[in-house]
Every structure is written in structure tokens, then in C-alpha cells.
Coordinates of C-alpha atoms and ligand atoms in Angstrom, one line a residue:
M1 CA 0.0 0.0 0.0
L2 CA 1.1 3.5 -0.9
E3 CA 2.6 5.8 1.8
L4 CA 0.3 8.8 2.1
K5 CA 1.9 12.2 2.3
P6 CA 2.0 14.5 4.2
A7 CA 2.1 12.1 7.2
S8 CA 0.0 14.6 9.2
A9 CA -2.9 13.8 6.9
V10 CA -3.1 10.2 8.2
K11 CA -2.1 10.8 11.8
P12 CA -4.8 10.6 14.5
L13 CA -6.1 14.0 15.4
P14 CA -5.0 15.4 18.8
A15 CA -7.7 15.1 21.5
A16 CA -8.0 18.8 22.1
K17 CA -8.8 19.4 18.4
I18 CA -11.4 16.6 18.3
E19 CA -13.1 18.0 21.4
S20 CA -13.2 21.6 20.3
A21 CA -14.4 20.8 16.8
Y22 CA -17.1 18.6 18.5
R23 CA -18.3 21.3 20.8
A24 CA -18.8 23.6 17.8
A25 CA -20.6 20.9 15.9
Q26 CA -22.7 20.0 18.9
A27 CA -23.9 23.6 19.0
R28 CA -24.8 23.6 15.3
F29 CA -26.8 20.5 15.7
A30 CA -28.5 21.8 18.9
D31 CA -29.7 24.8 16.9
L32 CA -31.6 22.4 14.8
G33 CA -33.0 20.6 17.8
V34 CA -30.6 17.6 17.5
N35 CA -28.8 16.2 20.5
A36 CA -25.4 15.1 19.2
D37 CA -24.3 13.4 22.5
R38 CA -27.4 11.2 22.3
A39 CA -26.7 10.4 18.6
V40 CA -23.1 9.4 19.3
R41 CA -24.2 7.0 22.1
A42 CA -27.0 5.5 20.1
A43 CA -25.0 5.0 16.9
L44 CA -22.2 3.3 18.7
A45 CA -24.6 0.9 20.5
V46 CA -26.1 -0.6 17.3
P47 CA -24.6 -4.1 16.8
I48 CA -23.4 -4.6 13.2
S49 CA -22.4 -8.0 12.0
L50 CA -19.3 -8.1 9.7
H51 CA -19.1 -10.9 7.3
C52 CA -16.1 -13.3 7.6
W53 CA -15.9 -14.0 3.8
Q54 CA -14.1 -10.7 2.9
A55 CA -11.0 -12.2 4.6
D56 CA -10.4 -15.0 2.1
D57 CA -12.5 -14.2 -1.0
V58 CA -15.3 -16.6 0.1
K59 CA -13.0 -19.7 0.0
G60 CA -13.9 -21.1 3.4
L61 CA -12.0 -23.7 5.4
E62 CA -13.5 -27.0 4.4
T63 CA -11.1 -29.9 3.8
P64 CA -11.8 -30.7 0.2
A65 CA -12.8 -34.3 -0.5
D66 CA -13.7 -34.1 -4.2
G67 CA -11.2 -31.6 -5.4
P68 CA -12.0 -28.0 -6.2
V69 CA -15.6 -27.2 -6.9
S70 CA -16.5 -24.0 -8.8
G71 CA -18.2 -21.2 -7.0
S72 CA -21.8 -21.8 -8.1
G73 CA -23.2 -18.5 -6.9
T74 CA -20.4 -16.2 -5.6
L75 CA -17.4 -14.8 -7.4
A76 CA -14.7 -12.7 -5.8
T77 CA -12.4 -11.0 -8.4
G78 CA -8.8 -9.8 -7.9
N79 CA -5.6 -11.3 -6.5
Y80 CA -4.3 -8.7 -4.0
P81 CA -1.8 -10.5 -1.8
G82 CA -2.4 -11.4 1.8
A83 CA -5.7 -13.3 1.9
A84 CA -6.2 -15.2 5.1
R85 CA -5.5 -19.0 4.7
C86 CA -6.9 -20.5 7.8
G87 CA -9.2 -19.7 10.7
D88 CA -6.4 -18.3 12.9
E89 CA -5.5 -15.8 10.1
I90 CA -9.1 -14.7 9.7
R91 CA -9.4 -14.2 13.4
D92 CA -6.1 -12.3 13.6
D93 CA -7.2 -10.1 10.7
F94 CA -10.6 -9.4 12.3
E95 CA -9.0 -8.5 15.6
L96 CA -7.1 -5.8 13.8
A97 CA -10.3 -4.6 12.1
L98 CA -12.0 -4.6 15.5
R99 CA -9.3 -2.3 16.9
L100 CA -10.1 0.2 14.1
L101 CA -13.9 0.0 14.3
P102 CA -16.0 2.1 16.7
G103 CA -19.0 0.6 18.4
A104 CA -20.6 -2.8 18.9
W105 CA -19.7 -5.6 16.3
K106 CA -20.6 -9.2 15.6
F107 CA -19.0 -11.6 13.2
N108 CA -20.9 -13.4 10.5
L109 CA -19.8 -16.8 9.5
H110 CA -20.6 -19.2 6.7
A111 CA -21.0 -22.9 7.3
S112 CA -18.0 -23.4 5.0
Y113 CA -15.8 -21.9 7.7
A114 CA -16.3 -24.9 10.0
E115 CA -13.1 -26.1 11.5
T116 CA -13.1 -29.9 11.4
G117 CA -9.3 -30.5 11.5
A118 CA -7.9 -32.9 9.0
R119 CA -11.1 -34.8 8.7
R120 CA -13.8 -33.8 6.2
V121 CA -17.2 -33.4 7.7
E122 CA -20.0 -33.2 5.2
R123 CA -22.3 -30.2 5.4
D124 CA -25.2 -32.3 6.4
A125 CA -23.3 -33.5 9.5
L126 CA -21.9 -30.3 10.9
E127 CA -22.2 -29.8 14.6
P128 CA -21.6 -27.0 17.1
R129 CA -18.3 -28.5 18.0
H130 CA -17.0 -27.8 14.5
F131 CA -17.5 -24.1 15.4
A132 CA -16.0 -24.4 18.9
R133 CA -13.0 -22.3 18.1
W134 CA -15.1 -19.6 16.6
I135 CA -17.4 -19.6 19.5
D136 CA -14.6 -19.5 22.1
W137 CA -13.0 -16.7 20.2
A138 CA -16.2 -14.7 20.0
A139 CA -16.8 -15.1 23.7
D140 CA -13.2 -13.9 24.3
Q141 CA -13.7 -10.9 22.0
K142 CA -17.1 -10.2 23.6
I143 CA -18.9 -10.3 20.2
G144 CA -21.9 -12.1 18.9
L145 CA -21.9 -14.5 15.9
D146 CA -24.2 -15.1 13.0
L147 CA -24.2 -17.9 10.6
N148 CA -25.2 -18.7 7.0
P149 CA -25.7 -22.2 5.7
T150 CA -23.5 -22.6 2.6
F151 CA -25.5 -23.6 -0.4
F152 CA -22.8 -23.1 -3.0
A153 CA -19.3 -24.4 -4.0
H154 CA -20.4 -28.0 -3.5
P155 CA -21.0 -31.0 -5.8
M156 CA -24.5 -31.3 -4.4
V157 CA -25.5 -28.1 -6.2
T158 CA -27.0 -30.0 -9.2
D159 CA -28.1 -28.1 -12.3
G160 CA -27.9 -24.9 -10.4
L161 CA -30.4 -26.1 -7.8
T162 CA -30.2 -27.0 -4.1
L163 CA -33.4 -26.7 -1.9
A164 CA -35.5 -26.3 -5.1
S165 CA -34.0 -29.3 -6.9
E166 CA -36.4 -31.9 -8.3
K167 CA -34.1 -34.6 -6.9
K168 CA -35.2 -35.6 -3.5
D169 CA -31.7 -36.7 -2.3
V170 CA -30.4 -33.2 -3.3
R171 CA -33.1 -31.4 -1.4
D172 CA -32.8 -33.7 1.6
F173 CA -29.0 -33.1 1.8
W174 CA -29.5 -29.3 1.8
I175 CA -32.4 -29.4 4.2
A176 CA -30.2 -31.4 6.6
H177 CA -27.5 -28.9 6.1
A178 CA -29.7 -26.0 7.0
I179 CA -31.0 -27.8 10.1
C180 CA -27.5 -28.4 11.2
C181 CA -26.8 -24.7 10.8
R182 CA -29.8 -23.7 12.8
K183 CA -28.7 -25.9 15.7
I184 CA -25.2 -24.4 15.5
C185 CA -26.9 -21.0 15.8
Q186 CA -28.6 -22.2 18.9
A187 CA -25.3 -23.2 20.4
M188 CA -23.9 -19.8 19.5
T189 CA -26.7 -17.8 20.9
R190 CA -26.8 -19.8 24.1
R191 CA -23.1 -19.4 24.7
L192 CA -22.8 -15.7 23.6
G193 CA -26.0 -14.4 25.0
Q194 CA -26.8 -12.5 21.8
P195 CA -29.2 -13.4 19.0
C196 CA -27.7 -15.4 16.1
V197 CA -29.1 -14.8 12.6
N198 CA -29.3 -17.9 10.5
N199 CA -29.5 -16.5 7.0
I200 CA -30.5 -18.7 4.1
W201 CA -29.4 -17.6 0.6
I202 CA -29.5 -20.0 -2.3
A203 CA -28.5 -19.2 -5.8
D204 CA -31.1 -21.6 -7.3
G205 CA -32.3 -20.4 -10.7
R206 CA -32.1 -20.8 -14.5
K207 CA -30.0 -19.1 -17.1
D208 CA -32.5 -18.8 -20.0
S209 CA -36.0 -19.2 -21.2
T210 CA -37.2 -20.9 -18.0
A211 CA -39.9 -23.4 -18.7
D212 CA -41.0 -24.2 -15.2
R213 CA -41.1 -21.3 -12.7
W214 CA -43.7 -23.0 -10.5
G215 CA -42.2 -26.3 -9.6
P216 CA -38.9 -25.0 -8.0
R217 CA -40.8 -22.5 -5.9
Q218 CA -43.3 -25.1 -4.7
R219 CA -40.4 -27.4 -3.7
L220 CA -38.5 -24.5 -2.0
I221 CA -41.6 -23.7 0.1
E222 CA -41.8 -27.3 1.2
A223 CA -38.0 -27.5 1.9
L224 CA -38.1 -24.3 4.0
D225 CA -41.0 -25.5 6.0
Q226 CA -39.2 -28.7 6.8
I227 CA -36.1 -26.7 7.9
F228 CA -38.1 -24.4 10.1
A229 CA -40.3 -27.1 11.6
V230 CA -37.4 -27.9 14.0
K231 CA -38.2 -25.8 17.1
L232 CA -35.2 -24.1 18.7
S233 CA -34.5 -21.5 21.4
A234 CA -35.5 -17.9 21.1
G235 CA -32.2 -16.4 20.1
V236 CA -32.1 -18.1 16.7
V237 CA -33.3 -15.6 14.1
D238 CA -34.2 -17.3 10.9
A239 CA -33.8 -15.2 7.8
V240 CA -34.3 -15.7 4.0
E241 CA -32.4 -13.6 1.5
S242 CA -33.8 -12.8 -2.0
K243 CA -31.9 -11.9 -5.1
L244 CA -32.9 -10.4 -8.5
F245 CA -30.5 -12.6 -10.5
G246 CA -27.1 -14.3 -10.4
I247 CA -24.4 -14.6 -12.9
G248 CA -25.2 -17.5 -15.2
L249 CA -28.7 -17.5 -13.8
E250 CA -30.1 -14.4 -15.3
D251 CA -33.5 -15.5 -16.3
Y252 CA -35.0 -16.9 -13.1
T253 CA -34.3 -16.8 -9.4
V254 CA -36.4 -19.2 -7.4
G255 CA -36.0 -17.1 -4.2
S256 CA -37.1 -13.8 -5.6
N257 CA -38.1 -10.8 -3.4
E258 CA -41.8 -11.4 -3.6
F259 CA -41.3 -15.1 -2.9
Y260 CA -39.2 -14.6 0.3
L261 CA -41.1 -11.6 1.5
L262 CA -44.4 -13.4 1.6
Y263 CA -42.8 -16.6 2.8
A264 CA -41.2 -14.7 5.7
Q265 CA -44.3 -12.8 6.6
S266 CA -46.5 -15.9 6.5
R267 CA -44.1 -17.9 8.6
G268 CA -43.1 -15.2 11.1
I269 CA -39.5 -15.1 10.1
C270 CA -37.2 -12.4 8.9
P271 CA -36.6 -11.2 5.3
T272 CA -33.1 -10.3 4.4
F273 CA -32.5 -7.3 2.1
D274 CA -29.2 -7.2 0.4
L275 CA -28.7 -3.7 -1.0
G276 CA -27.1 -5.3 -4.1
H277 CA -30.0 -7.6 -4.9
F278 CA -32.6 -5.3 -6.5
H279 CA -33.3 -3.3 -9.6
P280 CA -30.8 -0.4 -9.8
T281 CA -33.5 2.2 -9.1
E282 CA -35.3 0.2 -6.5
S283 CA -34.8 1.6 -3.0
V284 CA -34.4 -0.7 0.0
A285 CA -34.9 2.3 2.2
D286 CA -38.4 2.7 0.9
K287 CA -39.2 -0.9 1.8
L288 CA -38.6 -0.4 5.5
S289 CA -41.8 1.4 6.3
A290 CA -43.8 -1.0 4.1
V291 CA -42.3 -4.3 5.3
L292 CA -41.9 -3.5 8.9
S293 CA -45.6 -2.8 9.0
Y294 CA -46.1 -6.6 8.5
V295 CA -43.0 -8.3 9.9
E296 CA -41.3 -8.0 13.3
S297 CA -37.8 -7.5 12.1
I298 CA -35.7 -7.5 9.0
H299 CA -32.1 -8.4 8.3
I300 CA -29.8 -6.2 6.2
H301 CA -26.9 -7.2 4.1
A302 CA -25.3 -3.8 3.4
S303 CA -23.5 -4.0 0.1
R304 CA -22.9 -1.9 -3.0
P305 CA -23.9 -3.0 -6.4
I306 CA -22.0 -1.9 -9.5
R307 CA -23.5 -3.1 -12.8
W308 CA -23.9 -6.8 -12.6
D309 CA -21.9 -7.2 -9.4
S310 CA -23.9 -7.0 -6.1
D311 CA -21.0 -7.0 -3.7
H312 CA -18.6 -4.1 -3.9
V313 CA -17.2 -2.7 -0.7
L314 CA -19.8 -0.6 1.1
R315 CA -19.5 3.2 1.0
L316 CA -21.6 5.9 2.6
D317 CA -23.5 6.4 -0.6
D318 CA -27.0 7.6 -1.2
S319 CA -28.6 4.2 -0.7
V320 CA -26.8 3.7 2.7
K321 CA -27.7 7.2 3.8
A322 CA -31.4 6.7 2.8
L323 CA -31.6 3.3 4.5
C324 CA -30.2 4.6 7.7
D325 CA -32.4 7.7 7.6
E326 CA -35.5 5.5 7.2
A327 CA -34.5 3.2 10.0
V328 CA -34.0 6.1 12.4
R329 CA -37.1 8.0 11.3
G330 CA -39.2 5.0 11.9
Q331 CA -37.6 4.2 15.2
A332 CA -36.8 0.8 13.6
V333 CA -33.0 0.6 14.2
D334 CA -33.6 -2.1 16.8
R335 CA -35.9 -4.1 14.6
I336 CA -33.1 -4.5 12.1
Y337 CA -30.3 -7.0 12.2
W338 CA -27.5 -5.0 10.6
G339 CA -24.9 -6.8 8.6
T340 CA -22.5 -6.3 5.8
D341 CA -21.9 -8.4 2.7
F342 CA -19.2 -7.6 0.2
F343 CA -16.0 -9.2 -1.1
D344 CA -13.3 -7.5 -3.0
A345 CA -10.1 -9.5 -3.6
S346 CA -8.4 -6.7 -5.5
I347 CA -7.5 -4.4 -2.5
N348 CA -6.2 -5.0 1.0
R349 CA -9.0 -7.1 2.5
I350 CA -8.8 -5.7 6.0
A351 CA -9.0 -2.2 4.6
A352 CA -12.1 -3.3 2.7
W353 CA -13.7 -4.5 5.9
V354 CA -12.9 -1.4 7.9
L355 CA -13.9 1.0 5.2
G356 CA -17.2 -0.7 4.6
A357 CA -18.0 -1.2 8.3
R358 CA -17.2 2.4 9.2
A359 CA -19.3 3.6 6.3
L360 CA -22.4 1.8 7.7
R361 CA -21.8 3.1 11.2
K362 CA -21.4 6.6 9.8
G363 CA -24.7 6.2 8.0
L364 CA -26.4 5.4 11.3
L365 CA -24.7 8.3 13.1
R366 CA -25.6 10.7 10.2
A367 CA -29.2 9.6 10.3
M368 CA -29.3 10.1 14.1
L369 CA -28.2 13.7 13.5
E370 CA -30.9 14.5 11.1
P371 CA -33.1 17.5 11.9
W372 CA -36.0 15.3 11.0
V373 CA -38.6 17.1 13.1
L374 CA -38.1 20.3 11.1
A375 CA -38.2 18.5 7.8
K376 CA -41.5 16.7 8.8
K377 CA -43.0 20.0 9.9
A378 CA -42.1 21.6 6.6
E379 CA -43.6 18.7 4.7
Y380 CA -46.9 18.9 6.6
A381 CA -47.0 22.7 6.1
A382 CA -46.7 22.0 2.4
D383 CA -43.4 24.0 2.4
G384 CA -41.4 22.0 -0.1
A385 CA -38.7 24.6 -0.5
T386 CA -37.8 24.6 3.2
K387 CA -37.9 20.8 3.2
L388 CA -35.5 20.7 0.2
A389 CA -33.3 23.3 1.7
L390 CA -33.0 21.3 5.0
A391 CA -32.1 18.2 3.1
E392 CA -29.4 20.1 1.2
Y393 CA -28.2 21.8 4.4
R394 CA -27.5 18.4 5.9
E395 CA -24.5 18.2 3.5
E396 CA -23.0 21.3 5.0
L397 CA -23.4 20.3 8.7
P398 CA -20.2 19.3 10.5
F399 CA -20.9 15.6 10.6
G400 CA -17.2 14.8 10.3
A401 CA -16.5 16.5 13.7
V402 CA -19.2 14.3 15.4
W403 CA -17.9 11.2 13.7
D404 CA -14.3 12.0 14.8
Y405 CA -15.6 12.4 18.3
A406 CA -17.5 9.1 18.2
C407 CA -14.2 7.4 17.1
F408 CA -12.3 9.1 19.8
Q409 CA -14.9 8.1 22.4
A410 CA -14.7 4.5 21.2
E411 CA -10.9 4.7 21.3
V412 CA -10.3 3.9 17.7
P413 CA -8.4 6.0 15.1
T414 CA -9.9 9.1 13.6
G415 CA -9.6 10.2 10.0
L416 CA -7.4 8.0 7.8
A417 CA -5.2 6.9 10.8
W418 CA -6.8 3.4 10.6
L419 CA -5.1 3.0 7.1
A420 CA -1.7 3.4 8.6
E421 CA -2.3 0.5 11.0
I422 CA -3.4 -1.7 8.2
K423 CA -0.4 -0.7 6.1
Q424 CA 1.9 -1.7 9.0
Y425 CA 0.1 -5.0 9.4
E426 CA 0.4 -5.6 5.6
T427 CA 4.2 -5.2 5.8
E428 CA 4.6 -7.1 9.1
V429 CA 2.1 -9.9 8.6
L430 CA 0.3 -10.1 5.3
A431 CA 3.5 -9.9 3.2
F432 CA 4.5 -13.3 4.5
R433 CA 1.4 -15.1 3.3
S434 CA 1.8 -16.6 -0.1
Ligands
LIG1 C1 -25.0 -13.5 -2.6 C2 -25.6 -13.2 -1.3 C3 -25.1 -13.9 -0.1 C4 -23.6 -14.1 -0.2 C5 -23.0 -14.7 1.0 C6 -21.6 -15.2 0.8 O1 -25.4 -12.7 -3.6 O2 -25.6 -11.8 -1.1 O3 -25.5 -13.3 1.0 O4 -22.9 -12.9 -0.5 O5 -23.8 -15.7 1.5
LIG2 ZN1 -26.1 -11.0 0.8

């Protein structure tokens, strides 16, 4: 990574400067009726679950039995050096990220990150003990865990189908896998005392001119019902993630948004919205007030789509800003399980994590600093100009000073100082991974 000059640009800000800038900012927000102290506290308290798969380009830790299996659903591009090669390296990398991230964090695993030693354990036979090292580590780090059954990169993905396959043995295998994962979640939530989201995403679909759209969906409903028929303790949060299309499966996705939304609502479980899984002009932010009128909670995979890719590193872009605004306006922050989902193998992977995770936390803080009461008043007074002016004025407000203060309070680097620590780790640790 490049050395940024002048060095002062990447140094942590001195405490006195952070505090005086914050006092000035606090007064500006107070003039608009916003309590900055409260916003900082609230934004830092929201648990955000960071996905493990950015560490190693979604490779996972399984002991291969049948040789390499192509991705069947996910694709990380790039070959930046330093990817983690084992569970310990992922944990080391994440511990560094945690030192650079303000607030409450969780870690989101995939079943393919089970640690089974030299022995291959099939996905339909996974048990909590295969995650013992993750669970002990999470307890140590005082963070919660989430889990995703892994329905890709496996020979039992047949003709692009898993839970929706017409072959009973294929369906049964994946149903068993998902049930194993739910039980592992139960062990995680019991030990860590935090909810554990069990998020089901399958790539199942067709590339072209789909003849049967009905059969796979009917089979998926039955498979999901079997999976969720197993009753588990309260902290297990079942979630289902929709997608518009996948690469090579452009014509038909079995688990579309309508499919999973209605499934989730009818079964009392949680829909997952991945920001990269919708039409480019469709707004996930707009869905919150609609969907949360009918379901208890939703699960977010914060991601950033670019053209056909749904998983670029998250930034504080308009969709993240709007999503966070809507969550805060609707007092729905606590009804959302916040998570990230991106993978970029072309840049330093820990930097990707930290940048994306900080962006989401910033979105929450920015939303909590919104002079929303004023905007709402203007709206109901049919004063569109004032409303628009307020929205534009937000861009001028000293948000950065409040964010610096939040980082300072949380004892993590301000500004770009986090980059310097990652650079050092790159030279001292990552450079020795081949
Ligand atoms: C894929 C989905 C899914 C995956 C992870 C690895 O489009 O977003 O969430 O990214 O399960
Ligand atoms: Zn996702």
C-alpha cells in the first residue's frame, strides 16, 4: 500500500482538536433541535455484523474431498496478496479490524468456515463442536456470531439447484445442512447471549427461457417448511435472502423478493434485504416502512452494487444514507439485524472490511443527527422549499466532527489513521502469506 503524504494527513487528530471541533458541531446540531451526544451514544450501540468472507474471498475452510468445486453462486475478483488462509489468520485479521472500528460488532460466519481438523465433515453432518474455536474466540472478543448455511461451491449443487431441486436426495441433503446450521446458531446464541441470525441464501435459478417457474418455488416452500419445523431456542433468528438474478442464472431466481417476502411474513421469520439484490432504481430504504408494518424484524446485508456485481465494498453512498435515515425516522433501528456483505479481492481485504463497516456506522450516526422534526414540519406545512433546503443543508453540517468524536470516544483511530495501522500489518504480517 502506498505511503500517504504528508504524514499529518493520516495521523490521529489530537484530542483537544477533536473535542473543540465537536463542541462547535454539537452547538450547530443543537440549533436544529438535535442532541449530538445522544446520537453518538445511540450510533455506537447498534450491533453490526461483519461478514467473515471478505477475509479470504469466500474460499472457506473445508477440507476438500472431491477436489475443487466451482463457485456456483459467488465470485470474488482480484488477487491482491495477503488473503487469510486459515481460521487463525481470519481471526487475527478481524482482531485488527475490531481495533479500528468504533461501536458494537458481531461476526458473520458461513458454514463453510467450520473447523473440522484434517477430517472432512460433510455439510449435512456439521455440529456446534465444529465451530467451537469460533465460539470460544467470539466469547473472548465479547462479540456475537451469526451464521449462513453454505449452499454453493459444492457437488450437491445440481443443475444450479439446491433446496429447489427436483431430486429428493439433493433437497434432503440441503435441508439437513440448513437444520445443522440452525442448531449451531442455537449453540452460538446460548453461549454468547446474543441473537444469532441464520441466513438462508441459495443461488437456485435458471440461465435462460425458464420453462418451469412453478415447480422449483413449490419445492422451495416445502423444503423451507421442513427446515423451520425444528423448534429451537428464542435467540435463533431465521432469515431468508432474496436476489434479483445471479451470474449464469439471469432468467429466473427461485428465491425472488416477492417469494421470500411473503414466505417470511407468512411464517413469522425475517426477510433479508441485500442492497445489491434489487433493480438499480429500487430503494431498500423505501421498503422499511412497508415491510416493517407486517414483519417483526428484517435483516440487512449492506453491500454496494456496480452493474452486474452486487458485492462491492460498502461506502456511505445515497442508498446507505437513505436506508439509515428511514430506520432512524421509523424508530426501527432495533428491529433491524444489521450486517455487511461484500467481497473485494483486488484491494487490501482488512481495509475493505474497515472502510465498509465504518461507512455503515457513519450512515447510522448521520441519520441520528438528522433534523427530521423540522423536515417533517415543513412537509406537513406543504413548504417543499424549506424541506428541500433542509435536506441540502445536511450536507453542510459538521458531521465529520461528530464522527471523529465518536471514534475518539470509542478509542479507535480518527480520519485516515486506521489506514496506517493496516499498512503496517500488511508489511509485518500479510506480506508473509503466499
Ligand atoms: C449472494 C448473497 C449472499 C452471499 C453470502 C456469501 O449474492 O448476497 O449473502 O454474498 O452468502
Ligand atoms: Zn447478501
